[in-house]
Short mmCIF file of C-alpha atoms in Angstrom, two decimals:
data_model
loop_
_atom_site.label_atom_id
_atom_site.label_comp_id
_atom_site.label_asym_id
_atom_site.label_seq_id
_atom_site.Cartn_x
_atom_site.Cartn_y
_atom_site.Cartn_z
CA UNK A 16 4.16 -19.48 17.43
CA UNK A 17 3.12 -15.79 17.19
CA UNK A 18 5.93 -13.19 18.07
CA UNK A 19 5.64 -11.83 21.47
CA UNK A 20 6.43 -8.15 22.10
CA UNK A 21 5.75 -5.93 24.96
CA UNK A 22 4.02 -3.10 22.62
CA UNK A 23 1.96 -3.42 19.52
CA UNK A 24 0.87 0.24 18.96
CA UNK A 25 3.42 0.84 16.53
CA UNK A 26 2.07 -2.36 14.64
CA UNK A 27 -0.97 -1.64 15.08
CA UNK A 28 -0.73 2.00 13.16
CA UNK A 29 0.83 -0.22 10.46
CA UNK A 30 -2.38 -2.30 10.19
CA UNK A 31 0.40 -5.39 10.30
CA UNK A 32 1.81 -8.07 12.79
CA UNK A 33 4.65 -8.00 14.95
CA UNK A 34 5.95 -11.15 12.26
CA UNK A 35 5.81 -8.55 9.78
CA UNK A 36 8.40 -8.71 7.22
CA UNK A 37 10.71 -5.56 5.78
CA UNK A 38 8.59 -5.77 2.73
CA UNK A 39 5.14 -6.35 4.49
CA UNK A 40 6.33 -2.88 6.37
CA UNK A 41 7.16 -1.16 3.04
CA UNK A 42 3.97 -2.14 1.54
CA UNK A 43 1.72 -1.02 4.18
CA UNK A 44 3.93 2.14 4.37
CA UNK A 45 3.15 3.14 1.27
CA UNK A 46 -0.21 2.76 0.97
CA UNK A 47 -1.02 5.05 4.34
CA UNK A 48 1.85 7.57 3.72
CA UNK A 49 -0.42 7.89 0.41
CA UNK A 50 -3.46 7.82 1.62
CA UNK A 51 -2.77 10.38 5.03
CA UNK A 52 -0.11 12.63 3.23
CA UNK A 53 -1.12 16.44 4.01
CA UNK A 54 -1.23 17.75 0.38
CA UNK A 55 -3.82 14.72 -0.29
CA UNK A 56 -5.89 14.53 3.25
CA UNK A 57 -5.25 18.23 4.88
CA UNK A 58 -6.71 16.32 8.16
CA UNK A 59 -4.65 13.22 8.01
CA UNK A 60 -1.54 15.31 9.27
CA UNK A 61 -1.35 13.83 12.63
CA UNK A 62 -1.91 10.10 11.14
CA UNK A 63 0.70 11.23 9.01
CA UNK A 64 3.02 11.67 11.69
CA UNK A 65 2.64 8.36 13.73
CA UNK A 66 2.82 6.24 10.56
CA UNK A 67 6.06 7.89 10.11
CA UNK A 68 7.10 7.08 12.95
CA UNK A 69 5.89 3.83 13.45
CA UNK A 70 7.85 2.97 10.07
CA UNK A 71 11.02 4.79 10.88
CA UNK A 72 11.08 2.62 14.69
CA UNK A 73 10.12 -0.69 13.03
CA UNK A 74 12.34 -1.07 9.71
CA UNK A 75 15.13 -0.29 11.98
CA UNK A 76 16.31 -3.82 13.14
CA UNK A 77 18.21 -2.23 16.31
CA UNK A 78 15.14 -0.15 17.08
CA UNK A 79 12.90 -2.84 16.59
CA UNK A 80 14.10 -5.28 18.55
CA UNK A 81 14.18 -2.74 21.51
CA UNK A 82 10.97 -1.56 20.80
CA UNK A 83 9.54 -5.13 20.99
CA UNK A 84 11.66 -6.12 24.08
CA UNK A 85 11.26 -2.52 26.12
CA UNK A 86 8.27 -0.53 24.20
CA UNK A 87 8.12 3.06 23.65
CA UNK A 88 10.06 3.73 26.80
CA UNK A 89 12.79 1.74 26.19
CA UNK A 90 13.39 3.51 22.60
CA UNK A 91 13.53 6.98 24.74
CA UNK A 92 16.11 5.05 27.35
CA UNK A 93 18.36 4.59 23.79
CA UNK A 94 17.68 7.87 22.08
CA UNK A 95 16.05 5.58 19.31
CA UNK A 96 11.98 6.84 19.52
CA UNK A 97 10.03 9.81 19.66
CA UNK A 98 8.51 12.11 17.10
CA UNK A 99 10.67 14.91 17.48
CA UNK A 100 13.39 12.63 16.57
CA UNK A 101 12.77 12.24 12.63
CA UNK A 102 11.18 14.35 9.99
CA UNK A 103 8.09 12.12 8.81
CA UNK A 104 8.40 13.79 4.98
CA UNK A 105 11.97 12.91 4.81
CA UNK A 106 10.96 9.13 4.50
CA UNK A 107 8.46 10.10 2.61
CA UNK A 108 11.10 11.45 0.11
CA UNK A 109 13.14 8.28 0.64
CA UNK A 110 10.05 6.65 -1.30
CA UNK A 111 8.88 8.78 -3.49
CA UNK A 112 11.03 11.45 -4.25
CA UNK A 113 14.56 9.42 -5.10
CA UNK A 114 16.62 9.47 -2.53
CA UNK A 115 17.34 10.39 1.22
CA UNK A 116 18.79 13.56 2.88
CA UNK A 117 19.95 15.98 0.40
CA UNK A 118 22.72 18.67 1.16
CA UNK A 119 20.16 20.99 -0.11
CA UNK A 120 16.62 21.44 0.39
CA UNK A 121 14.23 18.86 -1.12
CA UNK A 122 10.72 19.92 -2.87
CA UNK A 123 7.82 17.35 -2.01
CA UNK A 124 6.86 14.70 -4.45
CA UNK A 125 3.74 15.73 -6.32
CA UNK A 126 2.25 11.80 -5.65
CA UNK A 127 -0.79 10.69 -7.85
CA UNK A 128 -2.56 7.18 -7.57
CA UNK A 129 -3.26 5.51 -10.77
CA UNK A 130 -6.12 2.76 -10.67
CA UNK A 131 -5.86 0.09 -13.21
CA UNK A 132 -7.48 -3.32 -13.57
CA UNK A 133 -6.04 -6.26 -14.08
CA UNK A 134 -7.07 -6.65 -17.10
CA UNK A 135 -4.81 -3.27 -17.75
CA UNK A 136 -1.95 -4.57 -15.92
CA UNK A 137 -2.38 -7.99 -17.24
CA UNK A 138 -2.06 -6.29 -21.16
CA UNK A 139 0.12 -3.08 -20.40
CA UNK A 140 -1.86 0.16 -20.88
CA UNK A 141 -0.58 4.09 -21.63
CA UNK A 142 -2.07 6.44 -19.70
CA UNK A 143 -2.03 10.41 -20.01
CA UNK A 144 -2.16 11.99 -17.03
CA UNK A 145 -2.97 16.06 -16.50
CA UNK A 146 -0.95 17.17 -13.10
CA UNK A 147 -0.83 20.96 -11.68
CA UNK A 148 2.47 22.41 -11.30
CA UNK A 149 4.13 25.59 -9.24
CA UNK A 150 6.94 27.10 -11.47
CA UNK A 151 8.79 30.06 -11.12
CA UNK A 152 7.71 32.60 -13.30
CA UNK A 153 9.79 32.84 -16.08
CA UNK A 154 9.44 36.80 -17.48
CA UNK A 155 10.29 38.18 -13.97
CA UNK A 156 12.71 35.22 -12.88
CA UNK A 157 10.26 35.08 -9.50
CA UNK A 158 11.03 38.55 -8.28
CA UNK A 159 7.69 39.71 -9.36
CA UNK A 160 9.09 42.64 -10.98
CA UNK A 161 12.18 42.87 -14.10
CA UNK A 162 12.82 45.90 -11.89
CA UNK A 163 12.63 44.19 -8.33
CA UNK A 164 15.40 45.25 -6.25
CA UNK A 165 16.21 43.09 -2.85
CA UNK A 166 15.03 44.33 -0.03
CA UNK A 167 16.73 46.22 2.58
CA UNK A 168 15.09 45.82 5.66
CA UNK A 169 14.88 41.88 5.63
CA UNK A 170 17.74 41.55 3.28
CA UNK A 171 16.29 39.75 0.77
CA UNK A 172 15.34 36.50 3.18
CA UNK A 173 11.25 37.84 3.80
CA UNK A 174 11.50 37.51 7.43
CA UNK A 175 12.77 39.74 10.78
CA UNK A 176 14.54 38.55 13.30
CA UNK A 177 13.33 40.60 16.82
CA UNK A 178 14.52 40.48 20.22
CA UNK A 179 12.12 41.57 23.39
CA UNK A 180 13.03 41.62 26.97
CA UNK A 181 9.72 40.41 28.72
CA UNK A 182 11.60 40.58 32.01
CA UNK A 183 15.18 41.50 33.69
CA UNK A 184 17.77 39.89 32.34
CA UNK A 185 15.03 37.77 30.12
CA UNK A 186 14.43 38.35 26.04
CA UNK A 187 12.78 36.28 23.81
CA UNK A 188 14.02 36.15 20.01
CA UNK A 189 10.58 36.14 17.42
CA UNK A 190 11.04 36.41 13.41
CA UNK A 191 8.06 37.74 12.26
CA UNK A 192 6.96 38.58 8.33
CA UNK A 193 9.41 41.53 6.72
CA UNK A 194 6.29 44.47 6.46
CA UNK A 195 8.45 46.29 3.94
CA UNK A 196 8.50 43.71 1.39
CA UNK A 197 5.22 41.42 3.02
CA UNK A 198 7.50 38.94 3.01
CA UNK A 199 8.90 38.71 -0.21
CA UNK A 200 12.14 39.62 -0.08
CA UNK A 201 12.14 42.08 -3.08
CA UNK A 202 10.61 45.44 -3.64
CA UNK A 203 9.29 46.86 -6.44
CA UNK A 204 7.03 49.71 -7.95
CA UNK A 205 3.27 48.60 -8.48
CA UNK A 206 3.07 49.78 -11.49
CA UNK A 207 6.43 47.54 -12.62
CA UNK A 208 4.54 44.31 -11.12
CA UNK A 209 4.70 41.25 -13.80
CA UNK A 210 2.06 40.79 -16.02
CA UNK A 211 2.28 37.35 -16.26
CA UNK A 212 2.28 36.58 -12.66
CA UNK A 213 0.63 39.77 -11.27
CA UNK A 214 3.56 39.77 -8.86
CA UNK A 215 2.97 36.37 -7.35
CA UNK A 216 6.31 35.10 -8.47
CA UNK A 217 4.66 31.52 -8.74
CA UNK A 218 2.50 30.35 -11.91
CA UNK A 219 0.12 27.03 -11.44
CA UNK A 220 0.78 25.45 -14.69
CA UNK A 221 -1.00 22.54 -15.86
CA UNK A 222 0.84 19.83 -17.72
CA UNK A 223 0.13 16.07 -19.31
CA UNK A 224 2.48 13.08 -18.08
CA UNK A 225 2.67 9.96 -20.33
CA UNK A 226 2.82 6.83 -18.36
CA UNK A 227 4.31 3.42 -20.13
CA UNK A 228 2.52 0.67 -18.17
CA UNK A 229 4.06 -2.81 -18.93
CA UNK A 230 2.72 -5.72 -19.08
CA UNK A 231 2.40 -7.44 -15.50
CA UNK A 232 3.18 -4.63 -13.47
CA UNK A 233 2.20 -4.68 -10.10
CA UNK A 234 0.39 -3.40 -7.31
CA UNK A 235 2.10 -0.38 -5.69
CA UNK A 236 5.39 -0.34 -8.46
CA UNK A 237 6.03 3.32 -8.78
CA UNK A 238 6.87 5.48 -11.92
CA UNK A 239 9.12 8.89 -11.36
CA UNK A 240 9.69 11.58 -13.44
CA UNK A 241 12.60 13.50 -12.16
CA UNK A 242 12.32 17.26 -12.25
CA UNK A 243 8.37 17.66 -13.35
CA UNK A 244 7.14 18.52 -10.22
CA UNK A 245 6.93 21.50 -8.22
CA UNK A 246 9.46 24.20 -8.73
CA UNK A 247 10.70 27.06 -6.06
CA UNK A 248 11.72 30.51 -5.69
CA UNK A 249 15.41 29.53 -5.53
CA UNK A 250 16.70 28.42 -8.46
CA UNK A 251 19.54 26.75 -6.78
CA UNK A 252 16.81 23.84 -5.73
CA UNK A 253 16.09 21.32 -8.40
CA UNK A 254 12.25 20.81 -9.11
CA UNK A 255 10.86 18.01 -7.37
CA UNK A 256 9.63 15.03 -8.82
CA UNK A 257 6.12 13.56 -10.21
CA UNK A 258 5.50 9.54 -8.74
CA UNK A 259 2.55 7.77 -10.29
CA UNK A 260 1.82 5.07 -7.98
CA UNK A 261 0.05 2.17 -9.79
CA UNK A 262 -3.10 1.29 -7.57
CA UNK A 263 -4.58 -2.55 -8.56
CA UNK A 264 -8.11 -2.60 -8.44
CA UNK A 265 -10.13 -5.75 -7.02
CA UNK A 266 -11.40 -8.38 -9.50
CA UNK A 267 -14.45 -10.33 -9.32
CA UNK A 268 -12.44 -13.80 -10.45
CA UNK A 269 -8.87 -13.84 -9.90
CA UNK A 270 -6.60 -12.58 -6.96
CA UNK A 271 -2.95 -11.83 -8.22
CA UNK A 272 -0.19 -13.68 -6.20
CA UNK A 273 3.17 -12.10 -7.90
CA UNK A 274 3.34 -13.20 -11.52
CA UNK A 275 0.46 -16.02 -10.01
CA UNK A 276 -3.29 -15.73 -10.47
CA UNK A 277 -5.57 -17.49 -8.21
CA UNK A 278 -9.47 -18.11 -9.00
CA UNK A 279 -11.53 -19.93 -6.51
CA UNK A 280 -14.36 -22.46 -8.27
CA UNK A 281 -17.13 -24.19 -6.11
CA UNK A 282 -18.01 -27.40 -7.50
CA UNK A 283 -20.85 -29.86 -6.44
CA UNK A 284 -19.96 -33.66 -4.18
CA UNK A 285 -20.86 -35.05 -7.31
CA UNK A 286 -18.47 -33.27 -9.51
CA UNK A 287 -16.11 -33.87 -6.84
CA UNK A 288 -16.21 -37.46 -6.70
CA UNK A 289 -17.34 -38.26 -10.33
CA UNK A 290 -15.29 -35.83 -12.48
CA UNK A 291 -16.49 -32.46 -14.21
CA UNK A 292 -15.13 -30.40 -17.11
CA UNK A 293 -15.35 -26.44 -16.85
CA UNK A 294 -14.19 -23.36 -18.22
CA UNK A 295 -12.99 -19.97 -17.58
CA UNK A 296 -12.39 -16.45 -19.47
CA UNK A 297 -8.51 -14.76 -19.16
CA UNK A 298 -7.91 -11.62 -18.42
CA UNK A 299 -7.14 -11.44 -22.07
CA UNK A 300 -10.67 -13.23 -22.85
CA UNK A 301 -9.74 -16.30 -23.95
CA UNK A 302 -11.91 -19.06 -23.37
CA UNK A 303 -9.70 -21.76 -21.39
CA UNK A 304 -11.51 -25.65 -20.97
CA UNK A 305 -10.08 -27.64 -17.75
CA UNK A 306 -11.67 -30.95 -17.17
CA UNK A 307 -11.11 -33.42 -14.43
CA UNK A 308 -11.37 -37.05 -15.13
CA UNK A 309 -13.84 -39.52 -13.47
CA UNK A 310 -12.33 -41.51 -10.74
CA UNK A 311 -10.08 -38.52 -9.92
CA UNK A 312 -11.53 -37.19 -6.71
CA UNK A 313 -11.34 -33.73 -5.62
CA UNK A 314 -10.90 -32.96 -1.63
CA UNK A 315 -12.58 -29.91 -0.46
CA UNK A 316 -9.90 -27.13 -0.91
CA UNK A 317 -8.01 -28.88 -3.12
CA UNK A 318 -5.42 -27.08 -5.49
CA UNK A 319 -4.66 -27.50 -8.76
CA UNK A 320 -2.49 -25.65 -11.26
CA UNK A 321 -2.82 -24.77 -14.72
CA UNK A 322 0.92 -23.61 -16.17
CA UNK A 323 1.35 -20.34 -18.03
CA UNK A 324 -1.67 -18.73 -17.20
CA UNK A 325 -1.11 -16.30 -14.87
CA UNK A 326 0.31 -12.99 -15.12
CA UNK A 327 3.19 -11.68 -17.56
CA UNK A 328 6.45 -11.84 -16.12
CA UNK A 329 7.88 -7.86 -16.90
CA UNK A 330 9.70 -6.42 -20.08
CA UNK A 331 9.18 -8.68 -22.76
CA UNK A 332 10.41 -12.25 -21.12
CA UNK A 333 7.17 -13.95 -23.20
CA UNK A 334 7.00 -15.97 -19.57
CA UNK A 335 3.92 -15.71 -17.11
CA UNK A 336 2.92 -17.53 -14.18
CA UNK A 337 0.63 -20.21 -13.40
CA UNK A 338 -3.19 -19.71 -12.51
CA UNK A 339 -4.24 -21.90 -9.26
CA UNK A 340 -7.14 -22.86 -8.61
CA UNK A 341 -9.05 -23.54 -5.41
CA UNK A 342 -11.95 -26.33 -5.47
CA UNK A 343 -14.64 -25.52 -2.43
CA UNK A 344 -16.83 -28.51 -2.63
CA UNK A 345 -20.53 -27.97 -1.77
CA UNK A 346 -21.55 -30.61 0.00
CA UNK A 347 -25.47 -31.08 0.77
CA UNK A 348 -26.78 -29.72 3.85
CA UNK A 349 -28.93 -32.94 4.33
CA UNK A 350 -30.00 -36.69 2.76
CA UNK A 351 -33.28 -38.38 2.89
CA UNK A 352 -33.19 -42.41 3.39
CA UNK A 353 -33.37 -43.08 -0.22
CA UNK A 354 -29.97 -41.25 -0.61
CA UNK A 355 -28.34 -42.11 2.24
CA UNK A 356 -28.99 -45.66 1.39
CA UNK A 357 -27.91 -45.21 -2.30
CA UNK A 358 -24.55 -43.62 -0.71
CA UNK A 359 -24.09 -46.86 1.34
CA UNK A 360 -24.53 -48.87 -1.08
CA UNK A 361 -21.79 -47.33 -3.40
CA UNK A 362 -18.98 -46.05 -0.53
CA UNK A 363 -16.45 -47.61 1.01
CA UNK A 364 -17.94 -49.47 4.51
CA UNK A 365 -18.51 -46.92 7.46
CA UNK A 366 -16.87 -47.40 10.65
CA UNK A 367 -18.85 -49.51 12.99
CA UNK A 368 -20.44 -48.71 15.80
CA UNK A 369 -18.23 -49.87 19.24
CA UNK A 370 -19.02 -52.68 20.97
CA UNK A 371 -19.46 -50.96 24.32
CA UNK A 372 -21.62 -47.93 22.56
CA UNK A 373 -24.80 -49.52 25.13
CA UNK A 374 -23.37 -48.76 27.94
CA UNK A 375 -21.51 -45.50 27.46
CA UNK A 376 -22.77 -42.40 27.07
CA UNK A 377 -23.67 -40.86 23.77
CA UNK A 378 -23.19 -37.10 22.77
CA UNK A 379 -24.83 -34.66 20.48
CA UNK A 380 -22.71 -33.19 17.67
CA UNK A 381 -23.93 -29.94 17.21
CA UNK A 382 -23.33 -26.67 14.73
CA UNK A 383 -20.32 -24.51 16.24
CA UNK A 384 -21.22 -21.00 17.10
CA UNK A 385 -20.21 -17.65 15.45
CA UNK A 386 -18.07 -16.85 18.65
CA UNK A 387 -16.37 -20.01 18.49
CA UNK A 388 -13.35 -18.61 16.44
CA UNK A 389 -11.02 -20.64 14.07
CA UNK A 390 -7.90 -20.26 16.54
CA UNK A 391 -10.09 -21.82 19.31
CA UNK A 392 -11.52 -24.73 16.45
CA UNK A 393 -8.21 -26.20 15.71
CA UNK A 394 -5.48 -24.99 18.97
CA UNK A 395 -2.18 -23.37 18.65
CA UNK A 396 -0.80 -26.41 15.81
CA UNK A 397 -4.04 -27.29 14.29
CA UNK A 398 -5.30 -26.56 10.60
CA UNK A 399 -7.09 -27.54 7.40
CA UNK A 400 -5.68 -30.10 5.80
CA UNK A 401 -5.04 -29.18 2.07
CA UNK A 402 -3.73 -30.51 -1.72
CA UNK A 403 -1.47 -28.86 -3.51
CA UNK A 404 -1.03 -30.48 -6.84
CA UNK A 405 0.51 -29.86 -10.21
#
């Protein structure tokens, strides 16, 4: 049965059910954390936010389980829940940036999404990849001047520290922007002011990433490249990294299970009951011939398996999966006599009808409805029936 729990909104921000799994929650982290993150969607930052959270309550076990038992409220009753309670870019950076909580300050990932096709995936591909930078500028060490001195009204940290008594015995402490340095921290002559970076300290510098795709790599695997991202003002703080994450695009014949492939082929009653012999193209367009043998019957949604056809298995093994594939028999939406006799004539005996059928009532069959749903169709235990062969 389904898993009960007294709250779904976290789940629900997930786009996954409360019987998700660690990595079901992982996956669907990703792919919103991506597609919401501030530098890529400057509107998404509240989204942001409650997909952070959502994923920090839920792949805690201990949080979970109270969130599912109690809700929301009972995670406040433990100290476990609320959005002041976590930094959503922190687990961010536990994704994409190599690690959690540094002792010093962490510069954001710079994350790009590369879209490949399966084909790509399926062969290995190298792609080049142009990214934008920040670095320190390197002639004035980011002082914006060779002769920038620190200044001495903020001290060198760019902001003030005030305190204002708005009542008796009441102040309020504001830090507002140093106005002797505009907030840089340094001073310096105009006429002194870097070249290279007119005095803005930063340069945007634009740079080409080579990225080594293997053969069957999948959907979501991420590449990092330590240090080529972002840089600061304080060369104490390594440079962040660069994560390419690999993005699998849809293909019109094949859906990727793992190292699996699965194709879905529609075949006619005849073909079904009197054998057929077809063929496909691979993703490395090879013509492949399958044939199945008269007398064999195929059920509807029958599957069958063709071994060594699916995807690479990574680095080299020379192993790949298996390619299933899924029969849908189209059966006829009517007969006339001449058929239906023919049928008879060559089938196995019908049932026959009761004895009593004259005297009891007899009911219409008729077409179930679009609101009829499948759950309601076949109960809480019920299901298609289906072959799995090898």
């Amino acid at each position: 049965m389904p898993k009960t729990v007294k709250d779904t909104k976290y789940y629900n921000i997930l786009g996954v059910s409360p019987d998700a799994s660690e990595s079901d929650l992982k996956k669907a982290y990703r792919k919103l954390a991506l597609k919401y993150h501030p530098d890529k969607n400057p509107e998404g930052g509240e989204q942001f936010k409650q997909i952070s959270q959502a994923y920090d309550v839920l792949s805690d076990p201990q949080k979970r389980e109270i969130y599912d038992e109690a809700g929301e409220e009972g995670l406040q009753g433990a100290g476990g829940g609320g959005p002041a309670g976590h930094n959503p870019f922190d687990i961010f950076n536990m994704f994409f940036g190599g690690g959690g909580p540094r002792e010093k300050p962490s510069v954001r990932p710079i994350v790009h999404s590369l879209k490949l096709s399966l084909e790509q995936l399926y062969a290995g591909v190298t792609k080049k990849l142009k990214i934008t930078r920040d670095m320190r500028c390197r002639e004035c060490d980011g002082k914006g001047s060779k002769t920038a001195t620190t200044c001495t009204g903020c001290k060198g940290q760019g902001r003030i520290t005030r305190r204002f008594h708005i009542a008796p015995s009441i102040a309020q402490t504001m830090q507002t922007t140093c106005e002797q340095c505009a907030g840089q921290g340094t001073v310096y002559s105009p006429k002194d002011r870097c070249k290279k970076c007119n005095g803005d300290r930063m340069l945007h510098v634009e740079e080409i990433i080579t990225v080594e795709v293997h053969p069957g790599t999948k959907d979501d695997e991420k590449f990092s490249f330590e240090g080529k991202g972002d840089e600061t003002l304080d060369s104490s703080i390594s440079p962040g990294n660069v994560v390419i994450v690999i993005d699998e695009l849809r293909h019109r014949v094949f859906t990727r299970k793992g190292d699996n492939l699965v194709m879905e082929v529609t075949i006619e009653l005849v073909e079904a009951l009197c054998g057929f012999s077809r063929s496909f193209k691979t993703l490395d367009d090879r013509e492949v011939f399958y044939t199945c043998l008269p007398g064999e019957v195929i059920p509807h949604e029958c599957i069958k398996v063709i071994q060594g056809e699916g995807m690479p298995r990574k680095y080299g093994s020379g192993e790949k999966g298996d390619l299933w594939i899924s029969f849908k028999v189209n059966f006829p939406v009517s007969l006339d006599a001449k058929s239906r006799n023919g049928l008879s004539e060559l089938l196995p005996d019908k049932c026959k009808t009761p004895a009593n059928a004259s005297v009891g009532k007899i009911m219409d069959l008729v077409d179930i409805t679009p609101t009829q749903t499948h759950h309601q169709y076949h109960g809480e235990e019920g299901g298609n029936v289906r072959c799995h062969q090898q």
